[in-house]
Amino acid sequence: MRTPGDSSPMLSPHLVGRIPPTALLDLHRLVTLREVARCGSYAAAAKALHYTPSAVSQQMTGLARDLDSVLFERTPRGMRLTTVAEVLVGHVDAVLGRLNEAQGELDSLAGSMRGRLRVGSFPTATVGFVAEALGVFHSRFGQVSVSFSDGEPYESVARLKERELDLAVVFDFDHWTVSTGYDGRLICQDSEIDCVDLFDDPFSVVLPHGHRHAHEKRIGLAQLAGERILAGPPGCSPWGADLQALCRASGFDPEFEACYRTVDFAALQAIVATGRGVTLVPRLALTAPHPGVVTVPLDNGPVRHVRIATLAGAPVTAPMQAMMKLLLAADLAALDARARHDDIAILNGTIS
């Protein structure tokens, strides 16, 4: 029975009658078909699935034979899905989603910590608190198979959407959502991702030694007027739009030094140390400041909102719940430790 608003394509009774049960039950073939459709070629799908191209070809040949149908048509621009293939691809995500829901319900019924947990994070969070939370989880729940992947938030969101991750630690800004890539490309709709707030991560300003503001306890955003700021402008970095809006509210337009484009905060600090400009770095990324720079807390600057993201509507398993609790506890400890470090450094006038 189709639910109201369900727009997925339907298999006609004629087609269903021709499909052997083994063809529809072979999820490996259906997932491979979806990946070929997404990637546009056997070779690209093989790389994404960690198969050989011949294995992908054999699966597609077998599926086409069982269906007694052609799945792809060759065109001057590559392969194109036939109507039969489009119908099947339209149902694969729904099938996988229901299977994940079933597994989640079974785990809940069993009331035990078992199965798998797939976690994503971004580098500074991994160093700051996620690695610690993973270690505690391993020690407490060794029976759960845990996998971890480190990447930028938009990469984790894409993997959540593809059901390759169960949860991910991500960040966003007031003018940049977690569902948007650094190039401005929309990865998914905001409604497809659920988020639990962890904490806000304010930016400090990073200055070369000898800078006129290097000995100040705090810096107001307006004091950056006329400074060359090493950062991508809006559309090239996640915090560029927030910085631009905040600077304009303070009465000036920021001067982005767009010749240096990187989202690696260690790299930005190294460039600042050469005297090419100043930059902004979030508190979480200041665990190991470059020896050639000074960091000073910034008033009214950009703030990263650090969150736990999950796929909207996906079941929350017992391992996911346990990991989320550990992340909530670990991030508070990391944030408190960093705040104490900053307070002491500010009092001593040695923050760096």
GROMACS .gro file of C-alpha atoms in nm:
model
  352
    1MET     CA    1   0.000   0.000   0.000
    2ARG     CA    2   0.135   0.344  -0.093
    3THR     CA    3   0.116   0.614   0.171
    4PRO     CA    4  -0.021   0.961   0.092
    5GLY     CA    5   0.246   1.173  -0.071
    6ASP     CA    6   0.457   0.874  -0.175
    7SER     CA    7   0.595   0.971  -0.515
    8SER     CA    8   0.830   0.676  -0.567
    9PRO     CA    9   0.771   0.491  -0.895
   10MET     CA   10   0.557   0.177  -0.880
   11LEU     CA   11   0.643  -0.161  -1.027
   12SER     CA   12   0.367  -0.263  -1.266
   13PRO     CA   13   0.196  -0.600  -1.203
   14HIS     CA   14   0.320  -0.712  -1.545
   15LEU     CA   15   0.681  -0.641  -1.453
   16VAL     CA   16   0.652  -0.794  -1.105
   17GLY     CA   17   0.515  -1.112  -1.253
   18ARG     CA   18   0.825  -1.147  -1.469
   19ILE     CA   19   1.079  -1.091  -1.189
   20PRO     CA   20   1.208  -1.403  -1.013
   21PRO     CA   21   1.209  -1.374  -0.632
   22THR     CA   22   1.590  -1.409  -0.625
   23ALA     CA   23   1.633  -1.092  -0.831
   24LEU     CA   24   1.439  -0.872  -0.590
   25LEU     CA   25   1.596  -1.031  -0.281
   26ASP     CA   26   1.956  -0.973  -0.394
   27LEU     CA   27   2.021  -0.641  -0.223
   28HIS     CA   28   2.385  -0.641  -0.330
   29ARG     CA   29   2.279  -0.616  -0.693
   30LEU     CA   30   2.026  -0.344  -0.621
   31VAL     CA   31   2.279  -0.137  -0.425
   32THR     CA   32   2.528  -0.181  -0.709
   33LEU     CA   33   2.264  -0.071  -0.960
   34ARG     CA   34   2.198   0.243  -0.756
   35GLU     CA   35   2.570   0.321  -0.739
   36VAL     CA   36   2.612   0.277  -1.116
   37ALA     CA   37   2.319   0.514  -1.167
   38ARG     CA   38   2.473   0.767  -0.927
   39CYS     CA   39   2.829   0.746  -1.064
   40GLY     CA   40   2.745   0.710  -1.433
   41SER     CA   41   2.980   0.421  -1.512
   42TYR     CA   42   3.081   0.073  -1.400
   43ALA     CA   43   3.436   0.190  -1.326
   44ALA     CA   44   3.328   0.478  -1.101
   45ALA     CA   45   3.074   0.260  -0.920
   46ALA     CA   46   3.338  -0.008  -0.867
   47LYS     CA   47   3.571   0.246  -0.709
   48ALA     CA   48   3.297   0.378  -0.478
   49LEU     CA   49   3.196   0.026  -0.369
   50HIS     CA   50   3.554  -0.108  -0.350
   51TYR     CA   51   3.470  -0.371  -0.612
   52THR     CA   52   3.647  -0.454  -0.936
   53PRO     CA   53   3.482  -0.325  -1.257
   54SER     CA   54   3.434  -0.685  -1.370
   55ALA     CA   55   3.245  -0.766  -1.048
   56VAL     CA   56   3.011  -0.472  -1.109
   57SER     CA   57   2.962  -0.580  -1.470
   58GLN     CA   58   2.881  -0.937  -1.364
   59GLN     CA   59   2.625  -0.819  -1.108
   60MET     CA   60   2.452  -0.596  -1.361
   61THR     CA   61   2.455  -0.870  -1.624
   62GLY     CA   62   2.302  -1.114  -1.377
   63LEU     CA   63   2.035  -0.867  -1.269
   64ALA     CA   64   1.944  -0.787  -1.629
   65ARG     CA   65   1.923  -1.158  -1.709
   66ASP     CA   66   1.695  -1.231  -1.411
   67LEU     CA   67   1.474  -0.936  -1.502
   68ASP     CA   68   1.480  -1.027  -1.870
   69SER     CA   69   1.524  -0.656  -1.929
   70VAL     CA   70   1.784  -0.408  -2.048
   71LEU     CA   71   1.909  -0.185  -1.766
   72PHE     CA   72   2.133   0.060  -1.952
   73GLU     CA   73   2.145   0.219  -2.293
   74ARG     CA   74   2.465   0.349  -2.449
   75THR     CA   75   2.458   0.714  -2.557
   76PRO     CA   76   2.728   0.947  -2.694
   77ARG     CA   77   2.753   1.092  -2.342
   78GLY     CA   78   2.778   0.760  -2.161
   79MET     CA   79   2.524   0.522  -2.008
   80ARG     CA   80   2.158   0.605  -1.954
   81LEU     CA   81   1.917   0.412  -1.732
   82THR     CA   82   1.620   0.243  -1.893
   83THR     CA   83   1.274   0.279  -1.742
   84VAL     CA   84   1.309  -0.057  -1.567
   85ALA     CA   85   1.636   0.050  -1.403
   86GLU     CA   86   1.491   0.387  -1.299
   87VAL     CA   87   1.198   0.213  -1.130
   88LEU     CA   88   1.426  -0.017  -0.932
   89VAL     CA   89   1.667   0.260  -0.832
   90GLY     CA   90   1.372   0.463  -0.704
   91HIS     CA   91   1.294   0.189  -0.454
   92VAL     CA   92   1.642   0.101  -0.329
   93ASP     CA   93   1.669   0.381  -0.070
   94ALA     CA   94   1.324   0.296   0.065
   95VAL     CA   95   1.418  -0.071   0.095
   96LEU     CA   96   1.745   0.006   0.276
   97GLY     CA   97   1.569   0.253   0.502
   98ARG     CA   98   1.309  -0.002   0.609
   99LEU     CA   99   1.580  -0.261   0.673
  100ASN     CA  100   1.768  -0.014   0.893
  101GLU     CA  101   1.446   0.063   1.079
  102ALA     CA  102   1.388  -0.309   1.132
  103GLN     CA  103   1.741  -0.354   1.266
  104GLY     CA  104   1.694  -0.060   1.501
  105GLU     CA  105   1.367  -0.203   1.634
  106LEU     CA  106   1.528  -0.543   1.683
  107ASP     CA  107   1.815  -0.387   1.876
  108SER     CA  108   1.567  -0.201   2.096
  109LEU     CA  109   1.367  -0.520   2.160
  110ALA     CA  110   1.682  -0.706   2.250
  111GLY     CA  111   1.770  -0.429   2.493
  112SER     CA  112   2.140  -0.496   2.444
  113MET     CA  113   2.441  -0.306   2.321
  114ARG     CA  114   2.535  -0.493   2.007
  115GLY     CA  115   2.564  -0.451   1.635
  116ARG     CA  116   2.762  -0.166   1.481
  117LEU     CA  117   2.814   0.205   1.521
  118ARG     CA  118   2.949   0.428   1.242
  119VAL     CA  119   3.073   0.768   1.359
  120GLY     CA  120   3.195   1.071   1.166
  121SER     CA  121   3.364   1.388   1.285
  122PHE     CA  122   3.572   1.686   1.169
  123PRO     CA  123   3.945   1.711   1.252
  124THR     CA  124   3.949   1.967   1.534
  125ALA     CA  125   3.657   1.798   1.712
  126THR     CA  126   3.828   1.461   1.676
  127VAL     CA  127   4.140   1.595   1.847
  128GLY     CA  128   3.942   1.797   2.102
  129PHE     CA  129   3.697   1.540   2.238
  130VAL     CA  130   3.563   1.284   1.990
  131ALA     CA  131   3.868   1.055   2.009
  132GLU     CA  132   3.833   1.045   2.387
  133ALA     CA  133   3.462   0.958   2.362
  134LEU     CA  134   3.541   0.680   2.113
  135GLY     CA  135   3.800   0.538   2.351
  136VAL     CA  136   3.553   0.529   2.639
  137PHE     CA  137   3.289   0.369   2.416
  138HIS     CA  138   3.533   0.094   2.311
  139SER     CA  139   3.622   0.019   2.672
  140ARG     CA  140   3.258   0.003   2.788
  141PHE     CA  141   3.092  -0.158   2.488
  142GLY     CA  142   3.353  -0.381   2.329
  143GLN     CA  143   3.083  -0.601   2.178
  144VAL     CA  144   2.977  -0.319   1.943
  145SER     CA  145   3.165  -0.294   1.613
  146VAL     CA  146   3.272   0.070   1.576
  147SER     CA  147   3.400   0.242   1.262
  148PHE     CA  148   3.513   0.604   1.240
  149SER     CA  149   3.574   0.848   0.954
  150ASP     CA  150   3.722   1.197   0.976
  151GLY     CA  151   3.625   1.467   0.725
  152GLU     CA  152   3.460   1.802   0.674
  153PRO     CA  153   3.098   1.843   0.794
  154TYR     CA  154   2.947   1.844   0.443
  155GLU     CA  155   3.126   1.513   0.374
  156SER     CA  156   2.979   1.358   0.689
  157VAL     CA  157   2.633   1.488   0.598
  158ALA     CA  158   2.662   1.328   0.253
  159ARG     CA  159   2.756   0.999   0.419
  160LEU     CA  160   2.464   1.027   0.661
  161LYS     CA  161   2.232   1.077   0.366
  162GLU     CA  162   2.377   0.767   0.197
  163ARG     CA  163   2.334   0.575   0.526
  164GLU     CA  164   2.710   0.519   0.550
  165LEU     CA  165   2.721   0.684   0.895
  166ASP     CA  166   2.491   0.659   1.196
  167LEU     CA  167   2.590   0.991   1.353
  168ALA     CA  168   2.846   1.264   1.300
  169VAL     CA  169   2.990   1.557   1.491
  170VAL     CA  170   2.954   1.859   1.262
  171PHE     CA  171   2.943   2.238   1.278
  172ASP     CA  172   2.757   2.520   1.110
  173PHE     CA  173   2.736   2.900   1.124
  174ASP     CA  174   2.454   3.152   1.128
  175HIS     CA  175   2.501   3.213   0.753
  176TRP     CA  176   2.619   2.865   0.652
  177THR     CA  177   2.421   2.548   0.718
  178VAL     CA  178   2.563   2.202   0.771
  179SER     CA  179   2.387   2.082   0.455
  180THR     CA  180   2.599   2.313   0.236
  181GLY     CA  181   2.942   2.241   0.090
  182TYR     CA  182   3.229   2.488   0.120
  183ASP     CA  183   3.172   2.578  -0.245
  184GLY     CA  184   2.808   2.670  -0.172
  185ARG     CA  185   2.669   2.350  -0.327
  186LEU     CA  186   2.363   2.210  -0.147
  187ILE     CA  187   2.434   1.858  -0.020
  188CYS     CA  188   2.081   1.793   0.106
  189GLN     CA  189   1.779   1.972   0.249
  190ASP     CA  190   1.809   2.092   0.609
  191SER     CA  191   1.499   1.887   0.693
  192GLU     CA  192   1.687   1.566   0.606
  193ILE     CA  193   1.925   1.608   0.900
  194ASP     CA  194   1.845   1.618   1.273
  195CYS     CA  195   2.091   1.793   1.507
  196VAL     CA  196   2.158   1.795   1.881
  197ASP     CA  197   2.349   2.099   2.008
  198LEU     CA  198   2.686   2.041   2.176
  199PHE     CA  199   2.843   2.386   2.226
  200ASP     CA  200   2.941   2.712   2.056
  201ASP     CA  201   3.303   2.747   1.946
  202PRO     CA  202   3.404   3.117   1.921
  203PHE     CA  203   3.690   3.238   1.701
  204SER     CA  204   4.005   3.413   1.820
  205VAL     CA  205   4.223   3.635   1.603
  206VAL     CA  206   4.569   3.505   1.511
  207LEU     CA  207   4.843   3.767   1.472
  208PRO     CA  208   5.213   3.751   1.384
  209HIS     CA  209   5.459   3.838   1.660
  210GLY     CA  210   5.523   4.212   1.659
  211HIS     CA  211   5.174   4.304   1.540
  212ARG     CA  212   5.038   4.624   1.697
  213HIS     CA  213   4.755   4.430   1.868
  214ALA     CA  214   4.968   4.132   1.975
  215HIS     CA  215   4.986   4.238   2.343
  216GLU     CA  216   4.617   4.317   2.391
  217LYS     CA  217   4.401   4.104   2.622
  218ARG     CA  218   4.103   4.111   2.384
  219ILE     CA  219   4.033   4.257   2.040
  220GLY     CA  220   3.712   4.406   1.908
  221LEU     CA  221   3.608   4.315   1.556
  222ALA     CA  222   3.626   4.680   1.446
  223GLN     CA  223   4.001   4.673   1.520
  224LEU     CA  224   4.045   4.440   1.221
  225ALA     CA  225   3.945   4.716   0.978
  226GLY     CA  226   4.221   4.754   0.721
  227GLU     CA  227   4.382   4.420   0.808
  228ARG     CA  228   4.444   4.161   0.539
  229ILE     CA  229   4.243   3.862   0.660
  230LEU     CA  230   4.362   3.520   0.543
  231ALA     CA  231   4.031   3.349   0.471
  232GLY     CA  232   3.812   3.259   0.180
  233PRO     CA  233   3.538   3.512   0.103
  234PRO     CA  234   3.170   3.409   0.122
  235GLY     CA  235   3.116   3.105  -0.098
  236CYS     CA  236   3.473   2.981  -0.054
  237SER     CA  237   3.490   2.905   0.319
  238PRO     CA  238   3.223   2.813   0.575
  239TRP     CA  239   3.279   3.118   0.796
  240GLY     CA  240   3.339   3.382   0.527
  241ALA     CA  241   2.974   3.492   0.511
  242ASP     CA  242   2.946   3.527   0.889
  243LEU     CA  243   3.267   3.729   0.909
  244GLN     CA  244   3.155   3.958   0.628
  245ALA     CA  245   2.814   4.021   0.789
  246LEU     CA  246   2.967   4.087   1.133
  247CYS     CA  247   3.232   4.323   0.993
  248ARG     CA  248   2.971   4.520   0.800
  249ALA     CA  249   2.765   4.549   1.118
  250SER     CA  250   3.079   4.696   1.279
  251GLY     CA  251   3.109   4.955   1.002
  252PHE     CA  252   3.363   4.814   0.757
  253ASP     CA  253   3.409   4.557   0.480
  254PRO     CA  254   3.670   4.289   0.553
  255GLU     CA  255   3.972   4.269   0.324
  256PHE     CA  256   3.994   3.900   0.235
  257GLU     CA  257   4.339   3.786   0.124
  258ALA     CA  258   4.194   3.532  -0.119
  259CYS     CA  259   4.535   3.432  -0.259
  260TYR     CA  260   4.567   3.190   0.033
  261ARG     CA  261   4.275   2.949   0.033
  262THR     CA  262   4.271   2.672   0.290
  263VAL     CA  263   4.040   2.551   0.566
  264ASP     CA  264   4.337   2.398   0.753
  265PHE     CA  265   4.382   2.612   1.063
  266ALA     CA  266   4.740   2.495   1.121
  267ALA     CA  267   4.827   2.604   0.767
  268LEU     CA  268   4.662   2.943   0.822
  269GLN     CA  269   4.866   2.999   1.138
  270ALA     CA  270   5.188   2.912   0.956
  271ILE     CA  271   5.111   3.168   0.684
  272VAL     CA  272   5.027   3.434   0.944
  273ALA     CA  273   5.365   3.368   1.106
  274THR     CA  274   5.531   3.487   0.783
  275GLY     CA  275   5.361   3.827   0.820
  276ARG     CA  276   5.125   3.793   0.523
  277GLY     CA  277   4.819   3.894   0.724
  278VAL     CA  278   4.599   3.787   1.015
  279THR     CA  279   4.340   3.514   1.042
  280LEU     CA  280   4.069   3.378   1.268
  281VAL     CA  281   4.080   3.036   1.436
  282PRO     CA  282   3.811   2.869   1.652
  283ARG     CA  283   3.895   2.789   2.012
  284LEU     CA  284   3.874   2.414   1.947
  285ALA     CA  285   4.158   2.441   1.693
  286LEU     CA  286   4.400   2.612   1.933
  287THR     CA  287   4.532   2.301   2.106
  288ALA     CA  288   4.877   2.352   1.950
  289PRO     CA  289   4.932   2.716   1.842
  290HIS     CA  290   5.210   2.790   1.596
  291PRO     CA  291   5.519   2.929   1.776
  292GLY     CA  292   5.535   3.224   1.538
  293VAL     CA  293   5.192   3.367   1.621
  294VAL     CA  294   4.990   3.516   1.904
  295THR     CA  295   4.620   3.440   1.953
  296VAL     CA  296   4.388   3.692   2.116
  297PRO     CA  297   4.018   3.642   2.204
  298LEU     CA  298   3.791   3.827   1.960
  299ASP     CA  299   3.476   4.011   2.068
  300ASN     CA  300   3.172   3.984   1.839
  301GLY     CA  301   3.348   3.747   1.600
  302PRO     CA  302   3.216   3.440   1.415
  303VAL     CA  303   3.102   3.142   1.621
  304ARG     CA  304   3.091   2.778   1.510
  305HIS     CA  305   2.789   2.587   1.638
  306VAL     CA  306   2.909   2.232   1.708
  307ARG     CA  307   2.638   1.966   1.691
  308ILE     CA  308   2.567   1.593   1.663
  309ALA     CA  309   2.393   1.516   1.334
  310THR     CA  310   2.182   1.213   1.244
  311LEU     CA  311   1.963   1.127   0.947
  312ALA     CA  312   1.611   1.257   1.004
  313GLY     CA  313   1.363   0.977   1.058
  314ALA     CA  314   1.628   0.708   1.104
  315PRO     CA  315   1.596   0.488   1.414
  316VAL     CA  316   1.822   0.582   1.705
  317THR     CA  317   1.980   0.258   1.824
  318ALA     CA  318   2.111   0.183   2.172
  319PRO     CA  319   2.478   0.224   2.058
  320MET     CA  320   2.389   0.563   1.905
  321GLN     CA  321   2.224   0.678   2.228
  322ALA     CA  322   2.526   0.569   2.433
  323MET     CA  323   2.771   0.745   2.201
  324MET     CA  324   2.568   1.066   2.201
  325LYS     CA  325   2.573   1.071   2.582
  326LEU     CA  326   2.950   1.024   2.581
  327LEU     CA  327   2.995   1.304   2.328
  328LEU     CA  328   2.781   1.538   2.535
  329ALA     CA  329   2.995   1.462   2.842
  330ALA     CA  330   3.331   1.469   2.660
  331ASP     CA  331   3.271   1.798   2.479
  332LEU     CA  332   3.187   1.974   2.806
  333ALA     CA  333   3.510   1.850   2.961
  334ALA     CA  334   3.715   1.961   2.660
  335LEU     CA  335   3.544   2.299   2.645
  336ASP     CA  336   3.592   2.357   3.017
  337ALA     CA  337   3.962   2.268   2.996
  338ARG     CA  338   4.014   2.503   2.702
  339ALA     CA  339   3.825   2.785   2.877
  340ARG     CA  340   4.043   2.746   3.189
  341HIS     CA  341   4.356   2.759   2.970
  342ASP     CA  342   4.237   3.078   2.801
  343ASP     CA  343   4.140   3.243   3.131
  344ILE     CA  344   4.484   3.175   3.280
  345ALA     CA  345   4.659   3.292   2.964
  346ILE     CA  346   4.458   3.613   2.952
  347LEU     CA  347   4.538   3.688   3.318
  348ASN     CA  348   4.908   3.628   3.253
  349GLY     CA  349   4.903   3.813   2.922
  350THR     CA  350   5.058   3.510   2.749
  351ILE     CA  351   4.777   3.362   2.541
  352SER     CA  352   4.934   3.211   2.232
   0.00000   0.00000   0.00000
